[in-house]
CSV table of C-alpha atoms in Angstrom, one decimal:
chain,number,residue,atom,x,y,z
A,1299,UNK,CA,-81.7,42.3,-118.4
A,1300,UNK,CA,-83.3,39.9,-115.9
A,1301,UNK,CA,-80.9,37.0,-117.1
A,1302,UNK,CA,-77.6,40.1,-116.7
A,1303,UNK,CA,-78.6,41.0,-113.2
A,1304,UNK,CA,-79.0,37.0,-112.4
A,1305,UNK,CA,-75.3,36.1,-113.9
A,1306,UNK,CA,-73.9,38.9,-111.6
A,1307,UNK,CA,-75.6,37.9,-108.7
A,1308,UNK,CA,-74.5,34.4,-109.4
A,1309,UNK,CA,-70.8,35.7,-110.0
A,1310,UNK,CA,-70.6,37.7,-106.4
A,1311,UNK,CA,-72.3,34.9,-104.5
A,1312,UNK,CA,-69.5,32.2,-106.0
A,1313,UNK,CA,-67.1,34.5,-105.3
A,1314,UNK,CA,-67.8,35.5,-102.1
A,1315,UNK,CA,-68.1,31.9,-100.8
A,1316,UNK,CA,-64.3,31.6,-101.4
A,1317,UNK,CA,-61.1,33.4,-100.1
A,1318,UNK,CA,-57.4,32.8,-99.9
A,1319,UNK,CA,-57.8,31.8,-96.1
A,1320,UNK,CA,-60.2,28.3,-96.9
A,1321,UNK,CA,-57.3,27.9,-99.9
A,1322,UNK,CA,-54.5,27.8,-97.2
A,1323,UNK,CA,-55.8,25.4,-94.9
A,1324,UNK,CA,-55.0,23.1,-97.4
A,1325,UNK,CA,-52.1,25.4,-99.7
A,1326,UNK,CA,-50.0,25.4,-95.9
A,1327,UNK,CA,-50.4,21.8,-95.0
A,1328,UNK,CA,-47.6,19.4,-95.5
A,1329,UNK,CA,-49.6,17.8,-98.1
A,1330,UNK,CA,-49.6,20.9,-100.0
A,1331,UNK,CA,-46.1,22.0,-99.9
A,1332,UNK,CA,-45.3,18.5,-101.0
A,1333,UNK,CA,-47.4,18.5,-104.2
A,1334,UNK,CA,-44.1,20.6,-105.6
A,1335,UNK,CA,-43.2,16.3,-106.5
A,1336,UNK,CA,-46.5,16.0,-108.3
A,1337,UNK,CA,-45.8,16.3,-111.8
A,1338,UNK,CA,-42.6,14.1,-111.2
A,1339,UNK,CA,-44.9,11.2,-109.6
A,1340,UNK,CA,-46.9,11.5,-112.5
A,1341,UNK,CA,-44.8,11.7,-114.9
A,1342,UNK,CA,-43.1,8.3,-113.4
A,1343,UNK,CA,-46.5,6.2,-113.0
A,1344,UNK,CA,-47.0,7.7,-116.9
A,1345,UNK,CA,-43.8,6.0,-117.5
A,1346,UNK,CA,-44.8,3.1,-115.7
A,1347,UNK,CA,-48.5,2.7,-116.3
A,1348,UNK,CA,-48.5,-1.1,-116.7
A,1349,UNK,CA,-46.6,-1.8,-113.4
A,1350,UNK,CA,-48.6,0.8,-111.4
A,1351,UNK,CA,-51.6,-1.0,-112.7
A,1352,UNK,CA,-51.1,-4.5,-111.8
A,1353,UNK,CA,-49.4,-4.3,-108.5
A,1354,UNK,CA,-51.6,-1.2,-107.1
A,1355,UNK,CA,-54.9,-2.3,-108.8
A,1356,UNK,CA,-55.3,1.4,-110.4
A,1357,UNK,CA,-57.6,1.2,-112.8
A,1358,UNK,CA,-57.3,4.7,-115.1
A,1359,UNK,CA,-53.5,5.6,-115.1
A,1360,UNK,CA,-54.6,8.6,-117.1
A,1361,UNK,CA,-56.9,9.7,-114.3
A,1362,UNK,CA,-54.5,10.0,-111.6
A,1363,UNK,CA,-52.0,11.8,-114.0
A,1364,UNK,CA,-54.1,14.5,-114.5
A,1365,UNK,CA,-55.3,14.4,-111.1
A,1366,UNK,CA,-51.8,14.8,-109.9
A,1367,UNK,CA,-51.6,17.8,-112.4
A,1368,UNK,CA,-54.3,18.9,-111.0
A,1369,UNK,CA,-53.2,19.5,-107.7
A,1370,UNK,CA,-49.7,20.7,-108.9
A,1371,UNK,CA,-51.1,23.5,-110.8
A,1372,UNK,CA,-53.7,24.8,-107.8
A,1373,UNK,CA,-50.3,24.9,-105.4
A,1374,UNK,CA,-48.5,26.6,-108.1
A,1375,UNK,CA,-51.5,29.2,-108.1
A,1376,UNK,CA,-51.4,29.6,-104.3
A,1377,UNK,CA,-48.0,30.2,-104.3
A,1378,UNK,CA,-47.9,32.8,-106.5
A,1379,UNK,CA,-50.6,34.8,-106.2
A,1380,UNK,CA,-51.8,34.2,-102.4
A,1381,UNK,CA,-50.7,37.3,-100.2
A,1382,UNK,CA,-48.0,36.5,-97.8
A,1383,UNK,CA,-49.6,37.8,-94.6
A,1384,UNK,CA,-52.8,35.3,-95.5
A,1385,UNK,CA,-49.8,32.7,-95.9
A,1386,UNK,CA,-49.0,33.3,-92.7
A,1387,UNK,CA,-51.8,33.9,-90.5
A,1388,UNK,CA,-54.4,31.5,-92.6
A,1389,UNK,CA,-57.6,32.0,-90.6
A,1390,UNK,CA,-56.6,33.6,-87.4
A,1391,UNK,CA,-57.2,37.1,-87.7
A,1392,UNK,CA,-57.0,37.5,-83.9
A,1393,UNK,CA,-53.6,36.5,-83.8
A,1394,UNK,CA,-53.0,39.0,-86.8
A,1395,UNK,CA,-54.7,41.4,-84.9
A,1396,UNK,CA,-52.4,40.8,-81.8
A,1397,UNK,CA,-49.0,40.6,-82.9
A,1398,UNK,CA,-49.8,43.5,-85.6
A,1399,UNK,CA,-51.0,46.1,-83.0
A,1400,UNK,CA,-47.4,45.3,-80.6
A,1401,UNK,CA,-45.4,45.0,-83.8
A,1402,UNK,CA,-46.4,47.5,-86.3
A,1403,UNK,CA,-45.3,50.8,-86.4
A,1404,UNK,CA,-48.1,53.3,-86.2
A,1405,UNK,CA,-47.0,54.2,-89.7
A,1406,UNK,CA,-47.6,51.5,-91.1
A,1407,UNK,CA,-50.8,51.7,-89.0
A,1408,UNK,CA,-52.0,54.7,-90.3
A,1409,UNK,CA,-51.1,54.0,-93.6
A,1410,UNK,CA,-53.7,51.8,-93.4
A,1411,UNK,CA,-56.1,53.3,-91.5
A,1412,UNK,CA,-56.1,56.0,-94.5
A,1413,UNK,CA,-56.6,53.2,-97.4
A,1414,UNK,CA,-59.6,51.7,-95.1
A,1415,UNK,CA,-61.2,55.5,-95.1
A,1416,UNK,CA,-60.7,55.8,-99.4
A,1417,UNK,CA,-62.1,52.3,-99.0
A,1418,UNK,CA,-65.4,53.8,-98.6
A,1419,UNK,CA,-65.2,55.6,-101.9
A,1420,UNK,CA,-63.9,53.2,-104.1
A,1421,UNK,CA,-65.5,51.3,-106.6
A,1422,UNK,CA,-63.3,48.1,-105.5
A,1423,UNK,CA,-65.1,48.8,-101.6
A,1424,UNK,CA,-68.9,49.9,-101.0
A,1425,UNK,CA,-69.2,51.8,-105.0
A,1426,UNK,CA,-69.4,54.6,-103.5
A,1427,UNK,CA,-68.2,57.8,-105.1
A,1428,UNK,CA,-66.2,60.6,-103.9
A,1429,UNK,CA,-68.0,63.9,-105.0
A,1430,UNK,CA,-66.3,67.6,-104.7
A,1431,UNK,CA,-68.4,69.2,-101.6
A,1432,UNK,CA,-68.0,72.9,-101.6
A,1433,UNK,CA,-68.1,74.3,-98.2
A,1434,UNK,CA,-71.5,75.8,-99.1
A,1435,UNK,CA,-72.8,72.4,-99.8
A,1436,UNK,CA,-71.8,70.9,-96.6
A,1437,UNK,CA,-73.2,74.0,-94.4
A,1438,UNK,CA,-76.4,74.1,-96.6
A,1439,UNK,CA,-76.7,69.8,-95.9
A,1440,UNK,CA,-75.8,70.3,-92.0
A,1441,UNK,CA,-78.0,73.5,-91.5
A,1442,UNK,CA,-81.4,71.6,-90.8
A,1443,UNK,CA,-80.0,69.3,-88.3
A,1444,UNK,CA,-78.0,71.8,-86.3
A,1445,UNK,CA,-78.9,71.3,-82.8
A,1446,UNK,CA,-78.3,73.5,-79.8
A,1447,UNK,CA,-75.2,70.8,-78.3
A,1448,UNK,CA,-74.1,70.5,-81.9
A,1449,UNK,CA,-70.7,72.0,-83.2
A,1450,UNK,CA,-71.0,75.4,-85.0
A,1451,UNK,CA,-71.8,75.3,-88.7
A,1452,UNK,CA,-68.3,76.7,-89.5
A,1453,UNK,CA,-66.7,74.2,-86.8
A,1454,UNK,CA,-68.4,70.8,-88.4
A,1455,UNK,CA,-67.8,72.9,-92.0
A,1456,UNK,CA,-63.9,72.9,-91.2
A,1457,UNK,CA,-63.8,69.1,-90.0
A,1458,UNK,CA,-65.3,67.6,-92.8
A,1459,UNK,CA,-63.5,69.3,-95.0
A,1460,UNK,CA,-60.4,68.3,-93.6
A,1461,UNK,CA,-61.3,64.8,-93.4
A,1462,UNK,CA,-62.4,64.8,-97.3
A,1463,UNK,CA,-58.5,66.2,-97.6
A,1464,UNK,CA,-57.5,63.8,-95.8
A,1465,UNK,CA,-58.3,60.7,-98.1
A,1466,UNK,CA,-55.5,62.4,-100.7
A,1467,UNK,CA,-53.2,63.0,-98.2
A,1468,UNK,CA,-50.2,61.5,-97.3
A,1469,UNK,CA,-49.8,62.6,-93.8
A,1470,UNK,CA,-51.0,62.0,-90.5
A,1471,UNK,CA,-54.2,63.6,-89.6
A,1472,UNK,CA,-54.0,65.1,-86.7
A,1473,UNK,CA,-55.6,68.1,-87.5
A,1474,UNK,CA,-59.0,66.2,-88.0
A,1475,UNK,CA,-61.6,66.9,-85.0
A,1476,UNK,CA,-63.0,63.5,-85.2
A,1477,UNK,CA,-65.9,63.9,-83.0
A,1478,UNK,CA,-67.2,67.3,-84.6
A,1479,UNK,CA,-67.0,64.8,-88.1
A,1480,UNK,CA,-68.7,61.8,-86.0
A,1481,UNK,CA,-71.3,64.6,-85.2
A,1482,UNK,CA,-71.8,65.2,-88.6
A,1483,UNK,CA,-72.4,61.9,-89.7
A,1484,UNK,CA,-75.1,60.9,-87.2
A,1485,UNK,CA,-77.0,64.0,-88.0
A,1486,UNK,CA,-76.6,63.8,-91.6
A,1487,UNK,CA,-74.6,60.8,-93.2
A,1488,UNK,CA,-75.1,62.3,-96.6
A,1489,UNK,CA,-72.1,65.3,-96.2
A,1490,UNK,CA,-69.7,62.1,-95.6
A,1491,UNK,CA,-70.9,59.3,-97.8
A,1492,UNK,CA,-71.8,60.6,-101.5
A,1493,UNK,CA,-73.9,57.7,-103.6
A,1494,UNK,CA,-75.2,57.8,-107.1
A,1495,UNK,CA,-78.7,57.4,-105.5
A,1496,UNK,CA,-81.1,58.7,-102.2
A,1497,UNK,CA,-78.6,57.8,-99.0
A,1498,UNK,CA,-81.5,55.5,-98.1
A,1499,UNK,CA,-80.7,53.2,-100.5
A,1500,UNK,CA,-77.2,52.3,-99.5
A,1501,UNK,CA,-76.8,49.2,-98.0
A,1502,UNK,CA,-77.5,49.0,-94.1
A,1503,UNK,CA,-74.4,47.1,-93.3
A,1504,UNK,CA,-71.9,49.9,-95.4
A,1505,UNK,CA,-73.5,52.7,-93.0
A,1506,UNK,CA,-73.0,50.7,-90.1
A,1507,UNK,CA,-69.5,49.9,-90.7
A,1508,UNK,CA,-68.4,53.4,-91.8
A,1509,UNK,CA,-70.2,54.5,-88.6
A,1510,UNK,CA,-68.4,52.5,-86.3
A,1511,UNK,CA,-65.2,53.3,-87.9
A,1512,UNK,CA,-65.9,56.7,-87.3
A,1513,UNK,CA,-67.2,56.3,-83.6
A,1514,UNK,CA,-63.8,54.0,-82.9
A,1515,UNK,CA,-61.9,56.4,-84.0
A,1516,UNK,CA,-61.0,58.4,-80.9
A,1517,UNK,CA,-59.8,55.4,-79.6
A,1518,UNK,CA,-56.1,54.7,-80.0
A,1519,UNK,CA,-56.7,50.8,-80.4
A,1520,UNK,CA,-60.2,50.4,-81.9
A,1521,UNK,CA,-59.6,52.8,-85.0
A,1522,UNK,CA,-56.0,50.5,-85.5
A,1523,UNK,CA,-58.0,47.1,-84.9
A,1524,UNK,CA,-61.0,48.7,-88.1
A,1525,UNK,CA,-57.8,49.0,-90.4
A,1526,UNK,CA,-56.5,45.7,-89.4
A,1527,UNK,CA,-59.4,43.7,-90.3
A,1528,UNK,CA,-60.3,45.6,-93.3
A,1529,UNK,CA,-56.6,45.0,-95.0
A,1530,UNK,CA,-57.3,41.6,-93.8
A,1531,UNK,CA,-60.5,41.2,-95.5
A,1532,UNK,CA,-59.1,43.0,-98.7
A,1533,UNK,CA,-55.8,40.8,-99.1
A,1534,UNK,CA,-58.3,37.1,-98.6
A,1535,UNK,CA,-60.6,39.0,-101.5
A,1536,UNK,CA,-58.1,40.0,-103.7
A,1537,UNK,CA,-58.0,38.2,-107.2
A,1538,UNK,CA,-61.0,36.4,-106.7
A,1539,UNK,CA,-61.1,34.6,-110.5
A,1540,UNK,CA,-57.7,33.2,-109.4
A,1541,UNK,CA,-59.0,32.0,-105.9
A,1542,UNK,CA,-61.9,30.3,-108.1
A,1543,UNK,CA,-59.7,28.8,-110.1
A,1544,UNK,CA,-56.9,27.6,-107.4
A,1545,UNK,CA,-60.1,25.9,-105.6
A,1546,UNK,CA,-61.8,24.0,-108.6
A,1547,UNK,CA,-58.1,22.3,-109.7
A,1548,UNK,CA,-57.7,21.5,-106.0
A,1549,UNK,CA,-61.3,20.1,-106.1
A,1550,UNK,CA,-60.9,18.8,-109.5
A,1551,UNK,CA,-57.5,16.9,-108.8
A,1552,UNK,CA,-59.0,15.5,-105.6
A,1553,UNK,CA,-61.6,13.6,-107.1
A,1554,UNK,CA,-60.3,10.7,-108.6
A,1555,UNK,CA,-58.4,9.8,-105.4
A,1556,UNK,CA,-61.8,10.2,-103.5
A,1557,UNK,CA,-63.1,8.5,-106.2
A,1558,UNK,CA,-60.9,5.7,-106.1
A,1559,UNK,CA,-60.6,5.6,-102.5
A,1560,UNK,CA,-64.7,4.9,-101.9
A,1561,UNK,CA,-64.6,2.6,-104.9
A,1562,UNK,CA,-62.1,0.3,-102.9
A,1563,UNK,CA,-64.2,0.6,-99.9
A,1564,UNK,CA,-67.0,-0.7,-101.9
A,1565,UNK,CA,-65.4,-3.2,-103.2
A,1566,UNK,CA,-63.8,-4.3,-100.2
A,1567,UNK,CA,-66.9,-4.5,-98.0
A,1568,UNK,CA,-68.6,-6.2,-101.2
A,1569,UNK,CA,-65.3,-8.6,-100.8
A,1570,UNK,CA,-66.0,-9.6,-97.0
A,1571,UNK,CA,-69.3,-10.0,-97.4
A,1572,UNK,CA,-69.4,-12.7,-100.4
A,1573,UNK,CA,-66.6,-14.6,-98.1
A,1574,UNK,CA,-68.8,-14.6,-94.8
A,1575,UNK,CA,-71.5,-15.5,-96.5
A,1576,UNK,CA,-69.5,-18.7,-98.4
């Protein structure tokens, strides 16, 4: 069990250390678009192995071959499977966020903005899971907390309700009172996030993020600018065994010609210094 929990832990911290957006810096570079001639070149210096050998000094034709393979196939991967808007904006999410909020419509906006709220109780987002509350369970969880500026129990009852419809639906809330469900949040997180285990337990960061989200929300820009960065940080994540993948044949094609490159250093410097010293 020890060894499981280790492998998984293992797993999310590779994964997590790479996204499309580190891929593109290279994927969009001229350099990149250009490996398209790869298998051609190699497929030439394959052909010509002895010439490339004597008049370049390259050692292990078969090396660079596969190298240039390599580096082929990784593009190829990028192509295919990295999301366009990545493609485009690479690492600058402020630009993203900028030209998307005087762009976009706000239905593509709030389109969004409802996929960022289900994010929350999704097993691809916090694992959180989205549990039938009766109205009787949400009155009997706000009931202890009910303060004397509060909303009324039937008030906050209403709103939440309305915002737990709201995660099926395909329209635009505005029939949610977002500040009577804000309320009802900060006094009891548990009527809006449902976990398999004590609220406590969740994560610090998840209740922090949901509760900005929720606080932003009145605001016309902030709740727009919540949805924008989490599609943003959902499209660099997605298909994270391909990412891996796309990064170690990049990696794995680059090191023969880094390879190569310090072994002519080497010898070069060992070179000049056998002639200085004769």
């Amino acid at each position: 069990m020890a060894a499981y929990e280790l492998l998984n832990f293992l797993d999310r911290k590779i994964y997590s250390a790479f996204n499309w957006s580190s891929i593109s810096l290279l994927g969009n570079t001229s350099i990149g678009r250009a490996a398209i001639f790869a298998p051609f070149i190699a497929q030439a210096i394959l052909i010509s192995a002895d010439i490339v050998s004597q008049f370049l000094g390259v050692g292990n034709i078969l090396w660079l071959y596969w190298s240039l393979i390599s580096i082929f196939l990784a593009q190829l991967l990028y192509w295919v499977f990295c999301p366009e808007l990545i493609k485009r904006y690479q690492t600058d999410e402020t630009r993203l966020k900028s030209e998307a909020l005087s762009t976009w419509t706000n239905h593509d906006l709030e389109r969004l903005d409802r996929n960022f709220r289900r994010f929350f109780y999704s097993p691809e987002g916090y694992s959180l899971s989205f549990g039938c509350k009766t109205r009787d369970a949400i009155e009997l969880a706000l009931s202890p907390s009910i303060g004397a500026n509060s909303p009324s129990i039937d008030q906050s009852a209403d709103a939440v309700l309305r915002f737990y419809s709201s995660l099926t639906s395909t329209r635009t809330d505005t029939d949610i009172d977002w500040e009577v469900v804000r309320d009802a949040y900060e006094r009891n997180p548990n009527v809006l996030i449902l976990a398999s285990s004590d609220i406590a337990t969740i994560n610090r960061e998840i209740k922090s993020r949901f509760g900005r989200y929720l606080r932003g929300r009145d605001d016309d820009r902030t709740w727009k600018v919540h949805a924008l960065e989490w599609h943003y940080s959902v499209l660099n994540k997605r298909s994270p065994r391909i990412i891996l993948l796309c990064g170690s044949l990049y990696a794995a094609g680059s090191a023969y010609f880094i390879y190569y490159a310090l072994h002519s250093i080497v010898r070069m410097v060992a070179v000049t210094a056998m002639t200085l010293t004769n």
